Short mmCIF file of C-alpha atoms in Angstrom, two decimals:
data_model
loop_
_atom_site.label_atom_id
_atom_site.label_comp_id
_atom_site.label_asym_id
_atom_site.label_seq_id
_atom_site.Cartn_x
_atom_site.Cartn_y
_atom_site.Cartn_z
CA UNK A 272 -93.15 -34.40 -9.16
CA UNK A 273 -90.11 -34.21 -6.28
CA UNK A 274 -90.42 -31.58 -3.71
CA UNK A 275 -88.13 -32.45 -0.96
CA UNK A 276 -84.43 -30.61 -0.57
CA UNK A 277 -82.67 -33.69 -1.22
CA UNK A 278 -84.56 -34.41 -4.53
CA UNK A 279 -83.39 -30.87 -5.80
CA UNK A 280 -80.11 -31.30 -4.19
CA UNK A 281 -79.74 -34.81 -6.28
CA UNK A 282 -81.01 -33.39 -9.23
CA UNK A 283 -79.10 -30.39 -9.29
CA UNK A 284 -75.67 -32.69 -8.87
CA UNK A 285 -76.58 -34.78 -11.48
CA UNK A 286 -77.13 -32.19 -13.82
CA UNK A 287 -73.79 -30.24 -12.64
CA UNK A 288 -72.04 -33.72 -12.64
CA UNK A 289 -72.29 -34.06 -16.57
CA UNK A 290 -71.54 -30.20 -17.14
CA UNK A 291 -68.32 -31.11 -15.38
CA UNK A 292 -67.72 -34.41 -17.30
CA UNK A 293 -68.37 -32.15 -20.51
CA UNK A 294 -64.99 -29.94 -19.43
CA UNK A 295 -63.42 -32.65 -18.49
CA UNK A 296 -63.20 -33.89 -21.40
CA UNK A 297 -63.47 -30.90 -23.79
CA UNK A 298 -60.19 -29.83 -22.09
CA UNK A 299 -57.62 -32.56 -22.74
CA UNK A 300 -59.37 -33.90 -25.91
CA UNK A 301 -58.36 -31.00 -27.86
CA UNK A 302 -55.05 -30.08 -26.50
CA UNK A 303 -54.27 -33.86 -27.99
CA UNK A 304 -55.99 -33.19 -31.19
CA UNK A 305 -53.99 -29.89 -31.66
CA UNK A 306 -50.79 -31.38 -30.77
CA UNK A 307 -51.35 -34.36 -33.15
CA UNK A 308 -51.94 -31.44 -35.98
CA UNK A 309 -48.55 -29.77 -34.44
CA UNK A 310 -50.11 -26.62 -33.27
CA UNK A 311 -48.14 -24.83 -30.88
CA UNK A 312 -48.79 -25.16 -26.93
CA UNK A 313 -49.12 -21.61 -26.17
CA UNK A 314 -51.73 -21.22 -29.11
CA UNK A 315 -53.21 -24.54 -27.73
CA UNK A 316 -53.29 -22.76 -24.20
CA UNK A 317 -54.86 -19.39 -25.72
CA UNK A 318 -57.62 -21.66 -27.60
CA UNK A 319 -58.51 -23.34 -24.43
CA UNK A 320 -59.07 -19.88 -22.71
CA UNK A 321 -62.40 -19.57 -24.90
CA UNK A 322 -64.30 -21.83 -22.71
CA UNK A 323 -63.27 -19.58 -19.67
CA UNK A 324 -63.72 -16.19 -21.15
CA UNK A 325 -67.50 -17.49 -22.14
CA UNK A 326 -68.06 -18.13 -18.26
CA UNK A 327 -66.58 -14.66 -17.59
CA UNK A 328 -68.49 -12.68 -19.94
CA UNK A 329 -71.61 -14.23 -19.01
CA UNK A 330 -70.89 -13.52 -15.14
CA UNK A 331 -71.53 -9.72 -16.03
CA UNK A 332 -74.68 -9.96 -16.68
CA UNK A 333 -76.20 -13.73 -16.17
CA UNK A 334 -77.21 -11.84 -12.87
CA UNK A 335 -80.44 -9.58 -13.93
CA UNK A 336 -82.08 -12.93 -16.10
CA UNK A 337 -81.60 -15.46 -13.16
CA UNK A 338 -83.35 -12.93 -11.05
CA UNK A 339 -85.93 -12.05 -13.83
CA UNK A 340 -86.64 -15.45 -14.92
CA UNK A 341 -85.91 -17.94 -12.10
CA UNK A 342 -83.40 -20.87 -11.70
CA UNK A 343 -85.53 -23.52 -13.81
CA UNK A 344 -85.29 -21.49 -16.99
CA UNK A 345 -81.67 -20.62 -17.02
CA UNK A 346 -81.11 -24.11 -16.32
CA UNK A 347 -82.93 -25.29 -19.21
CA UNK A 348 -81.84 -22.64 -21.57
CA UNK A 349 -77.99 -23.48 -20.50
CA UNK A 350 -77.94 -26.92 -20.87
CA UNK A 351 -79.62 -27.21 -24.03
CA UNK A 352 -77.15 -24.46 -25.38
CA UNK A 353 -74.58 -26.56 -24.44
CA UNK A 354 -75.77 -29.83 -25.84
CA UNK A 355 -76.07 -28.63 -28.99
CA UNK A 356 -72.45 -26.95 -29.44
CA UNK A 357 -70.71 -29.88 -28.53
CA UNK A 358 -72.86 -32.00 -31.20
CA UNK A 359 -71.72 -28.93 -33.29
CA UNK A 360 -68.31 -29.65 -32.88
CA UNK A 361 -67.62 -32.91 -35.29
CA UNK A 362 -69.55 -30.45 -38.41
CA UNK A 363 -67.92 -27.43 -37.69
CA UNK A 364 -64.07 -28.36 -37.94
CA UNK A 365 -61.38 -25.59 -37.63
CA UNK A 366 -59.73 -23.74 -35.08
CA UNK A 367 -61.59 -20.62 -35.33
CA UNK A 368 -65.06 -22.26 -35.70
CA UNK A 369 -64.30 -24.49 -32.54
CA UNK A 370 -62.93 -21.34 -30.24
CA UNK A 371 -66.24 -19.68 -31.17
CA UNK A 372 -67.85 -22.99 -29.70
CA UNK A 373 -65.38 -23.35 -26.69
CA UNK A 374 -66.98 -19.75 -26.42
CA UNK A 375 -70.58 -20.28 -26.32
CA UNK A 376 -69.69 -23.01 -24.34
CA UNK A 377 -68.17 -21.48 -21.36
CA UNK A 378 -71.23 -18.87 -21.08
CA UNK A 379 -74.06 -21.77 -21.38
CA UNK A 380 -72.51 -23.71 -18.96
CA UNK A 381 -71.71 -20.92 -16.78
CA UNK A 382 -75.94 -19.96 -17.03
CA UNK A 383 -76.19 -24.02 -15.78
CA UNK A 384 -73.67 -23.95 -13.19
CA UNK A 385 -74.53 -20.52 -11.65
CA UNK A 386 -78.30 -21.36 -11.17
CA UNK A 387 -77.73 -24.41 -9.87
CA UNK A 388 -74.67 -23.24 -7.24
CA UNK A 389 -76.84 -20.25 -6.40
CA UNK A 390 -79.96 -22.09 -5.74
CA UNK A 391 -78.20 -24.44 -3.23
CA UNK A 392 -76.71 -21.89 -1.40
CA UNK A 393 -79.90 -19.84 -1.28
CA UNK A 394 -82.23 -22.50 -0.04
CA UNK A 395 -79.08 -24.81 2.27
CA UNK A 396 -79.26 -24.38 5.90
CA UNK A 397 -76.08 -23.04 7.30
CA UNK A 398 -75.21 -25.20 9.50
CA UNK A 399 -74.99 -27.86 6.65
CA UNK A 400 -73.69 -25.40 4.27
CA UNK A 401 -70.36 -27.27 4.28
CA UNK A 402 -71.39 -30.68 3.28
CA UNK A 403 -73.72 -29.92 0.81
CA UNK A 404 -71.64 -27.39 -1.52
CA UNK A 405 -68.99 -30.64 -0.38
CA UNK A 406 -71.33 -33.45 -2.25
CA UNK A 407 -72.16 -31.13 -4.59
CA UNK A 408 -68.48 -29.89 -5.73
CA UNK A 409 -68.08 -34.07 -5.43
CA UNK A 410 -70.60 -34.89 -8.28
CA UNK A 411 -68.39 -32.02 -10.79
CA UNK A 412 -65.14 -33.54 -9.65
CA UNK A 413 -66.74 -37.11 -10.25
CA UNK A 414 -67.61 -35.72 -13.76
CA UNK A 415 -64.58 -33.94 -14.42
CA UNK A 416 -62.74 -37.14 -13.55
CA UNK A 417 -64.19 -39.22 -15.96
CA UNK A 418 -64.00 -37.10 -18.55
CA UNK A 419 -60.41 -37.60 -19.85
CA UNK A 420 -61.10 -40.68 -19.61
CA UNK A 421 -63.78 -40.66 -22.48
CA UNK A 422 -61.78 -38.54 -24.73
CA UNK A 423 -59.94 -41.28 -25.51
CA UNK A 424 -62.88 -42.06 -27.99
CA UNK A 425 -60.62 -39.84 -30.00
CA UNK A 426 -58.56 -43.06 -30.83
CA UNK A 427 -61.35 -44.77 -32.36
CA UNK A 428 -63.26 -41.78 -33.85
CA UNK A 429 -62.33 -38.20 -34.09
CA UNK A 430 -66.12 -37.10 -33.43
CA UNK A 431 -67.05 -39.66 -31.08
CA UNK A 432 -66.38 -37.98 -27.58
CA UNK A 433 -67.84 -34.80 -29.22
CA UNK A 434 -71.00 -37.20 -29.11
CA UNK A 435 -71.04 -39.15 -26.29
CA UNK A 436 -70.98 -35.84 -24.22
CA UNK A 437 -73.86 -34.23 -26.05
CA UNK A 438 -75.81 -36.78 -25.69
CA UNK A 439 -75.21 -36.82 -22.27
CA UNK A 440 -75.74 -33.29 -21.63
CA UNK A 441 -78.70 -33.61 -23.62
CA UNK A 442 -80.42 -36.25 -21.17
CA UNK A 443 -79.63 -34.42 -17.82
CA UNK A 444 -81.12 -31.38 -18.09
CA UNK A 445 -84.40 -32.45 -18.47
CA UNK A 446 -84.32 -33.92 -14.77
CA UNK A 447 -84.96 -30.66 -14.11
CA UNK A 448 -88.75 -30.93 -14.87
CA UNK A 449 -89.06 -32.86 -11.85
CA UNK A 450 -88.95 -30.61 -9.36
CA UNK A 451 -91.93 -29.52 -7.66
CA UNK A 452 -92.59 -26.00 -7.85
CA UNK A 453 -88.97 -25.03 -9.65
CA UNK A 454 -90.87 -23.18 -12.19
CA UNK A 455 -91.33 -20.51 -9.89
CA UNK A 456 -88.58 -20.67 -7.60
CA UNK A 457 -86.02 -17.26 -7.83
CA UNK A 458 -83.37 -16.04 -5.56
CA UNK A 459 -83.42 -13.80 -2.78
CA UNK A 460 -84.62 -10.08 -2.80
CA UNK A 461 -82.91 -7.49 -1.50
CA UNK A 462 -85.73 -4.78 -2.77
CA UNK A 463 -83.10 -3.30 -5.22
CA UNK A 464 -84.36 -2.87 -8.73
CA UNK A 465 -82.70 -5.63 -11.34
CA UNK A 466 -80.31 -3.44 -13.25
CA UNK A 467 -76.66 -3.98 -14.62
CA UNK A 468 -75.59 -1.33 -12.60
CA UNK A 469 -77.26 -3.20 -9.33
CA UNK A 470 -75.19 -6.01 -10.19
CA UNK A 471 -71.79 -3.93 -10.04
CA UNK A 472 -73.05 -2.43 -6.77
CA UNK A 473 -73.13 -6.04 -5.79
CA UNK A 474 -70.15 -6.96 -6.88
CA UNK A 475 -68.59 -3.81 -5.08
CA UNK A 476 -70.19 -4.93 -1.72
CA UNK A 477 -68.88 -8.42 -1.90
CA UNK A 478 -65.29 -7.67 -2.79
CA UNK A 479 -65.50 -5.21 -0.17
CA UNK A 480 -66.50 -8.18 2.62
CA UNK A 481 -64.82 -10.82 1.01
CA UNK A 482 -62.18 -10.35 -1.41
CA UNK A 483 -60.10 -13.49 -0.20
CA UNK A 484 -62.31 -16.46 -0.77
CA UNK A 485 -62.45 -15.34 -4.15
CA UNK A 486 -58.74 -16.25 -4.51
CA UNK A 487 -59.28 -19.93 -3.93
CA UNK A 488 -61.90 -20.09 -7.27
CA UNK A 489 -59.00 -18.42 -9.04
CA UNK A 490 -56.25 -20.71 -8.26
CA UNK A 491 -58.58 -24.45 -8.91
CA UNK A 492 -59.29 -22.08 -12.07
CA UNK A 493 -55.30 -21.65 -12.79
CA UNK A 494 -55.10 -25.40 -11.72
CA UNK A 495 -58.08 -27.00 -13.57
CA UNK A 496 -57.05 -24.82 -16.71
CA UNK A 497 -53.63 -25.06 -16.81
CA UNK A 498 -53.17 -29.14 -15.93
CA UNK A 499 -55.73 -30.22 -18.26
CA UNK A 500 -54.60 -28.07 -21.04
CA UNK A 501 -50.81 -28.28 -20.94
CA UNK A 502 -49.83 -31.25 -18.73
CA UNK A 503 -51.27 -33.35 -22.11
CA UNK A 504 -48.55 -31.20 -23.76
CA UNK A 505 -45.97 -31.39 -21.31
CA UNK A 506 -46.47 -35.51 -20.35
CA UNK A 507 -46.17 -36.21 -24.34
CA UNK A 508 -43.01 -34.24 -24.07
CA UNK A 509 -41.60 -36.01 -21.28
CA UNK A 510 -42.56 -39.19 -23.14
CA UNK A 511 -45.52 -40.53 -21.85
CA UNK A 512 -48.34 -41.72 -23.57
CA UNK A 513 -51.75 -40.46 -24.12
CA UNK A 514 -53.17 -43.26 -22.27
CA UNK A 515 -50.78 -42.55 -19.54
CA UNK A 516 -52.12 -38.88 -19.71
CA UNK A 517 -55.80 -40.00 -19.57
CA UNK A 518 -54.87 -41.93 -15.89
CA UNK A 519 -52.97 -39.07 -14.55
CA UNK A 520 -55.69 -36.40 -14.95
CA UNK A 521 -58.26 -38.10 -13.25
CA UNK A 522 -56.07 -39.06 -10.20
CA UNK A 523 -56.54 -35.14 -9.18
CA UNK A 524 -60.21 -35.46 -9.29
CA UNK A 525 -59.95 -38.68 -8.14
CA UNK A 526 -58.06 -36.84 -4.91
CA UNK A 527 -60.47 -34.31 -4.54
CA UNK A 528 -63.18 -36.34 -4.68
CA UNK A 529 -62.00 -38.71 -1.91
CA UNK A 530 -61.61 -35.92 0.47
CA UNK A 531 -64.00 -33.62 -0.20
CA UNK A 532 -66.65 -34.60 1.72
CA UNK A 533 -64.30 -35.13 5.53
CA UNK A 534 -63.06 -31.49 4.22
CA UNK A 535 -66.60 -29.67 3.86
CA UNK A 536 -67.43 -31.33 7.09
CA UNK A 537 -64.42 -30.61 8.75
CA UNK A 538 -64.41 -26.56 7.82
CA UNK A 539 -67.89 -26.91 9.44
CA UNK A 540 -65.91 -27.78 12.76
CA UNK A 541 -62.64 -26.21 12.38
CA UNK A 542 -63.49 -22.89 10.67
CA UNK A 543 -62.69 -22.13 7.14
CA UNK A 544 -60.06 -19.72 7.03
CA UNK A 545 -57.80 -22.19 9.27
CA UNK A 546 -58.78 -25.17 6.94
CA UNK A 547 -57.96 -23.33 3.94
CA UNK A 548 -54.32 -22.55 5.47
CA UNK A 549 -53.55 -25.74 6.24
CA UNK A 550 -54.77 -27.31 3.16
CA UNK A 551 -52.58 -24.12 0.79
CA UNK A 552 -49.04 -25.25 2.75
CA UNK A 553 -49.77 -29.41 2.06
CA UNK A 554 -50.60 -28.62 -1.70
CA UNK A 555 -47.63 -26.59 -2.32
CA UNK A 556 -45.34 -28.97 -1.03
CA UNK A 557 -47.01 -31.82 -3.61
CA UNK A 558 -46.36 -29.40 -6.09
CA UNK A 559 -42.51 -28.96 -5.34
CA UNK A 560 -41.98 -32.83 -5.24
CA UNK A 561 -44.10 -33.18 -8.73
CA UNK A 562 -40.88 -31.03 -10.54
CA UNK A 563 -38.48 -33.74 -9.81
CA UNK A 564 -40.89 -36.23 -10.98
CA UNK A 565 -40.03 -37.27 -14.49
CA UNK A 566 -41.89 -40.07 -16.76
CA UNK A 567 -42.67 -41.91 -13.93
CA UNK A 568 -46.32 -42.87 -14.38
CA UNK A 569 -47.08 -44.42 -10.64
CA UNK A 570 -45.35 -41.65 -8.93
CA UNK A 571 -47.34 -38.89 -11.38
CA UNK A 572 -50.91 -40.53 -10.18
CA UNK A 573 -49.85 -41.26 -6.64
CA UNK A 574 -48.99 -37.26 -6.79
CA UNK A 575 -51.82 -36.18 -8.78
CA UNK A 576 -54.19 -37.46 -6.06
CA UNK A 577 -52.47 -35.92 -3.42
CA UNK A 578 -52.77 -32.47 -4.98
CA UNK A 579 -56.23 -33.01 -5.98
CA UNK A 580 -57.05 -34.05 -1.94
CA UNK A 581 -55.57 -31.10 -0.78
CA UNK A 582 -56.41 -28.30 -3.61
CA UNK A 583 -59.13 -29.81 -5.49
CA UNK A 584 -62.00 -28.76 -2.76
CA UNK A 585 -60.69 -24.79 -3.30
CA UNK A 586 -63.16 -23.60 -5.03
CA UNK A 587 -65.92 -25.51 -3.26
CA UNK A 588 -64.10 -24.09 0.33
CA UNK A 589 -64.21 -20.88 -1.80
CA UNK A 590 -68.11 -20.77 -1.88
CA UNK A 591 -68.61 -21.98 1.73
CA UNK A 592 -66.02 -19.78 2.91
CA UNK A 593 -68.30 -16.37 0.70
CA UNK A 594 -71.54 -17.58 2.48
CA UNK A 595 -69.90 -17.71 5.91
CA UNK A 596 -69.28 -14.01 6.07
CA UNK A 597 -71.56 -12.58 2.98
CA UNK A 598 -74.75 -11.42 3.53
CA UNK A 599 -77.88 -13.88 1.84
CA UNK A 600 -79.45 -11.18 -0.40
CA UNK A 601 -75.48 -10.68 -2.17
CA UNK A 602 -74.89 -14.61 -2.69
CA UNK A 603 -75.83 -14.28 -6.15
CA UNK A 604 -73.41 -11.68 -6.72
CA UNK A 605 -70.72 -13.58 -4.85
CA UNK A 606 -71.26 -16.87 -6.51
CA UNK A 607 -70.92 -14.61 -9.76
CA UNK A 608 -67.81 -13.09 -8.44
CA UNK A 609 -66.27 -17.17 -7.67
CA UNK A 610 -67.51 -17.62 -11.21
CA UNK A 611 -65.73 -14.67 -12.64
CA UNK A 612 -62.36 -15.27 -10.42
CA UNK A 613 -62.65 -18.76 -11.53
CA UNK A 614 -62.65 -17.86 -15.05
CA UNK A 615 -59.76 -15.77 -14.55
CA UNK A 616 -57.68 -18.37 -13.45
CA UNK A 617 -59.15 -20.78 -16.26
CA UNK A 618 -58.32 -18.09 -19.15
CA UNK A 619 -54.54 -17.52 -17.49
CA UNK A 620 -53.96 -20.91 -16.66
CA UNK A 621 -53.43 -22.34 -20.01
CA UNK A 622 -52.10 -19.12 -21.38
CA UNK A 623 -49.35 -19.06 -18.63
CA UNK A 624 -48.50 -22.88 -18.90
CA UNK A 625 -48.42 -23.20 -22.28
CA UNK A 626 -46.18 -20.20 -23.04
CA UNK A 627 -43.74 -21.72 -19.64
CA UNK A 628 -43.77 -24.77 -21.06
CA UNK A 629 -43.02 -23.15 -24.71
CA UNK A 630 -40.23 -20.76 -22.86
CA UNK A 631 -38.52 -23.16 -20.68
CA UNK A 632 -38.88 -26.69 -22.45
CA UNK A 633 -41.23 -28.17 -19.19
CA UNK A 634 -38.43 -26.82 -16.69
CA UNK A 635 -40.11 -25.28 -13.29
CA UNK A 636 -43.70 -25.89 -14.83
CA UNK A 637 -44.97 -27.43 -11.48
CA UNK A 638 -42.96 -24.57 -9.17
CA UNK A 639 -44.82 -22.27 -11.03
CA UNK A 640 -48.04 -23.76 -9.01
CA UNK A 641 -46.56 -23.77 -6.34
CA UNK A 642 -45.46 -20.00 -6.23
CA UNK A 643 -49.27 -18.98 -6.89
CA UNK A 644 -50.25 -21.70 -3.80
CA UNK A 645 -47.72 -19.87 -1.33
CA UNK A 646 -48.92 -16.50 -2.48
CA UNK A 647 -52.29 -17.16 -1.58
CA UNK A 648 -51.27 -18.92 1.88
CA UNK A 649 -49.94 -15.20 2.44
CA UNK A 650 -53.15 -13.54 1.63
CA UNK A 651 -55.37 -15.41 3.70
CA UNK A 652 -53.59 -15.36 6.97
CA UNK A 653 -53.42 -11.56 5.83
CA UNK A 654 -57.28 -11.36 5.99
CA UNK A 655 -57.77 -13.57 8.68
CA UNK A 656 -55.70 -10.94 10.63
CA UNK A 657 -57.33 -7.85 9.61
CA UNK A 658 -60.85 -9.45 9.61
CA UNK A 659 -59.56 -10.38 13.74
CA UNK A 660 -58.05 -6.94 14.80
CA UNK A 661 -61.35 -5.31 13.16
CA UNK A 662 -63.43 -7.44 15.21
CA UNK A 663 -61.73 -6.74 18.26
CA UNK A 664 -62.07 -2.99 17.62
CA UNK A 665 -65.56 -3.16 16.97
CA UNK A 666 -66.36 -5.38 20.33
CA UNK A 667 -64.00 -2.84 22.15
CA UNK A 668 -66.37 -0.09 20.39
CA UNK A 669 -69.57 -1.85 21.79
CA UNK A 670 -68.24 -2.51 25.43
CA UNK A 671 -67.10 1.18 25.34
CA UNK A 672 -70.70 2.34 24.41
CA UNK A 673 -72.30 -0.05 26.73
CA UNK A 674 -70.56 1.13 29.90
CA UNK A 675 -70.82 4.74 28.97
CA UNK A 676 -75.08 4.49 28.38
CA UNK A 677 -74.90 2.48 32.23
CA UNK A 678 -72.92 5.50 33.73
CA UNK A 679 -75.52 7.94 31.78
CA UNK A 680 -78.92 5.91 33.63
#
């Protein structure tokens, strides 16, 4: 048995590493089986939003069990749901019977990633805060990165990625049983009775506090969603090949990975909200060169990366940025919240792209990224103002109160 933080912490990433190699490949792998059965891209796109609306539906209430039950069990319960719908996959053949398992899915994983997000930022000091949720967004990105790369089992065996990833899944989860004392362990208390209608109170009081970082979850949502779904569409289109395809994906990850630890550490210096500013203008301006980029493999993976280094930590920053300035006892709620925002941007991602790319034959597909990246630049700098001029009220409001209670005495 392992009882040390950086057993769990290792644990938990490898555990959240192979749920993110699972989407990773689930993603592309099907867009390229539907367009080889010439199924539309926007239906393609709507089909790939069942993985995301799983995640959202369980964010409403995967609240009151993780409370109820503890991390360990959702854990368990999640991965082994998940394990056995991607085995499912290969038997149950069709599009219907594979957007109910996209479905299921999205919530199982969702019950993994939750618990194991939320228990790291329950138990993380926070003045390491940064480069933990940093490693630990690394080990998904690592995952997510090779997992394109594996669907290209496809080309030897329709079901074989299908397996490979189960089996995967099905070995990880079980690391979990190492853990000292993770039977018992359960988040925070705030003394409020477990209800559904606690956990939209929560939600309320989060929003309220911290509407913003929840932006950043939806936008790597719109991103992650939306590239892995349609640019398989869109590079096949332009003329590239699937192998091609499989190289370019992973250069994002590949990006984000690279970076993502300096960034976690440097928003531990710097300050979020500045960080986050910086890094929204850079990505935007990848995006704008990526439209004039066309069938040009090197300059796709030399751009890819880019992107990925400067908007593939979002929804990591995201989460850091929510426990900066939420209190500890609503971190479930705002993890949920990143969860649900994220799955927002997943379901409209593909849904969006697919239908552009349907609409306008591939034209503007990468402005249209960079319109939602400059829209959230706006925001923040937006809330970083307000959250300033209220701060300044309130420490004019102390000094006020302070000098009149010394002329009182």
């Amino acid at each position: 048995m392992l009882d040390s933080f950086r057993a769990k912490f290792i644990i938990l990433s490898i555990i959240v590493a192979i749920s993110g190699f699972s989407q990773g490949m689930l993603l592309p792998l099907i867009a390229y089986i539907f367009e080889h059965r010439a199924i539309d891209a926007s239906i393609s796109g709507i089909h790939a939003s069942g993985l995301y609306i799983g995640v959202f539906l369980s964010a409403l209430f995967i609240e009151v069990p993780l409370r109820k039950y503890g991390y360990r069990k959702l854990i368990v319960a999640g991965g082994l749901i998940v394990s056995l719908a991607l085995l499912a996959f290969p038997i149950l053949d069709g599009i219907i019977f594979w957007f109910i398992l996209r479905l299921i899915v999205g919530v199982a994983d969702n019950a993994l990633h939750f618990s194991t997000q939320t228990w790291l930022t329950d138990t993380t000091p926070r003045h390491k805060i940064g480069r933990v949720i940093a490693f630990y967004g690394l080990f998904f990105s690592a995952g997510f990165m090779i997992g394109p790369k594996v669907s290209e089992l496809v080309e030897i065996a329709e079901p074989l990625p299908f397996i490979v990833s189960g089996v995967l899944t099905m070995l990880a989860w079980p690391l979990i049983f190492l853990l000292k004392g993770a039977k018992d362990e359960k988040p925070s208390d705030n003394g409020v009775p477990i209800s559904f209608i606690s956990t939209l109170v929560n939600f309320k009081n989060v929003l309220k506090s911290s509407w913003v970082v929840f932006l950043f979850p939806l936008m790597f949502g719109v991103l992650e969603g939306s590239l892995h779904t349609n640019f398989p569409v869109y590079g096949l289109r332009e003329g590239l090949e699937y192998a091609d395809i499989t190289w370019i994906l992973p250069a994002f990850s590949f990006g984000a990975i690279l970076f993502q630890i300096p960034i976690g550490a440097l928003g531990d210096k710097i300050g979020r909200p500045i960080l986050v500013s910086i890094l929204l203008l850079l990505g935007g301006s990848v995006f704008i060169l990526l439209e004039f980029v066309k069938s040009s493999l090197p300059m796709y993976i030399v751009l890819f990366a880019l992107a990925g280094a400067c908007l593939g930590s979002m929804y990591s920053l995201g989460i850091t940025y929510m426990t900066d300035i939420t209190p500890r006892f609503n971190l479930p709620a705002g993890n949920l919240m990143a969860g649900i925002f994220f799955s927002v941007g997943s379901i409209s991602g593909p849904v969006l792209g697919g239908t552009l790319i349907d609409a306008s034959n591939g034209t503007s597909y990468f402005i249209f990224f960079s319109i939602i990246v400059v829209i959230l630049f706006i925001c923040n700098v937006l809330f970083i103002w307000r959250r300033k001029i209220l701060s300044e009220e309130f420490k004019e409001r102390m000094e006020r109160e302070h000098e009149s209670s010394t002329h009182n005495y």
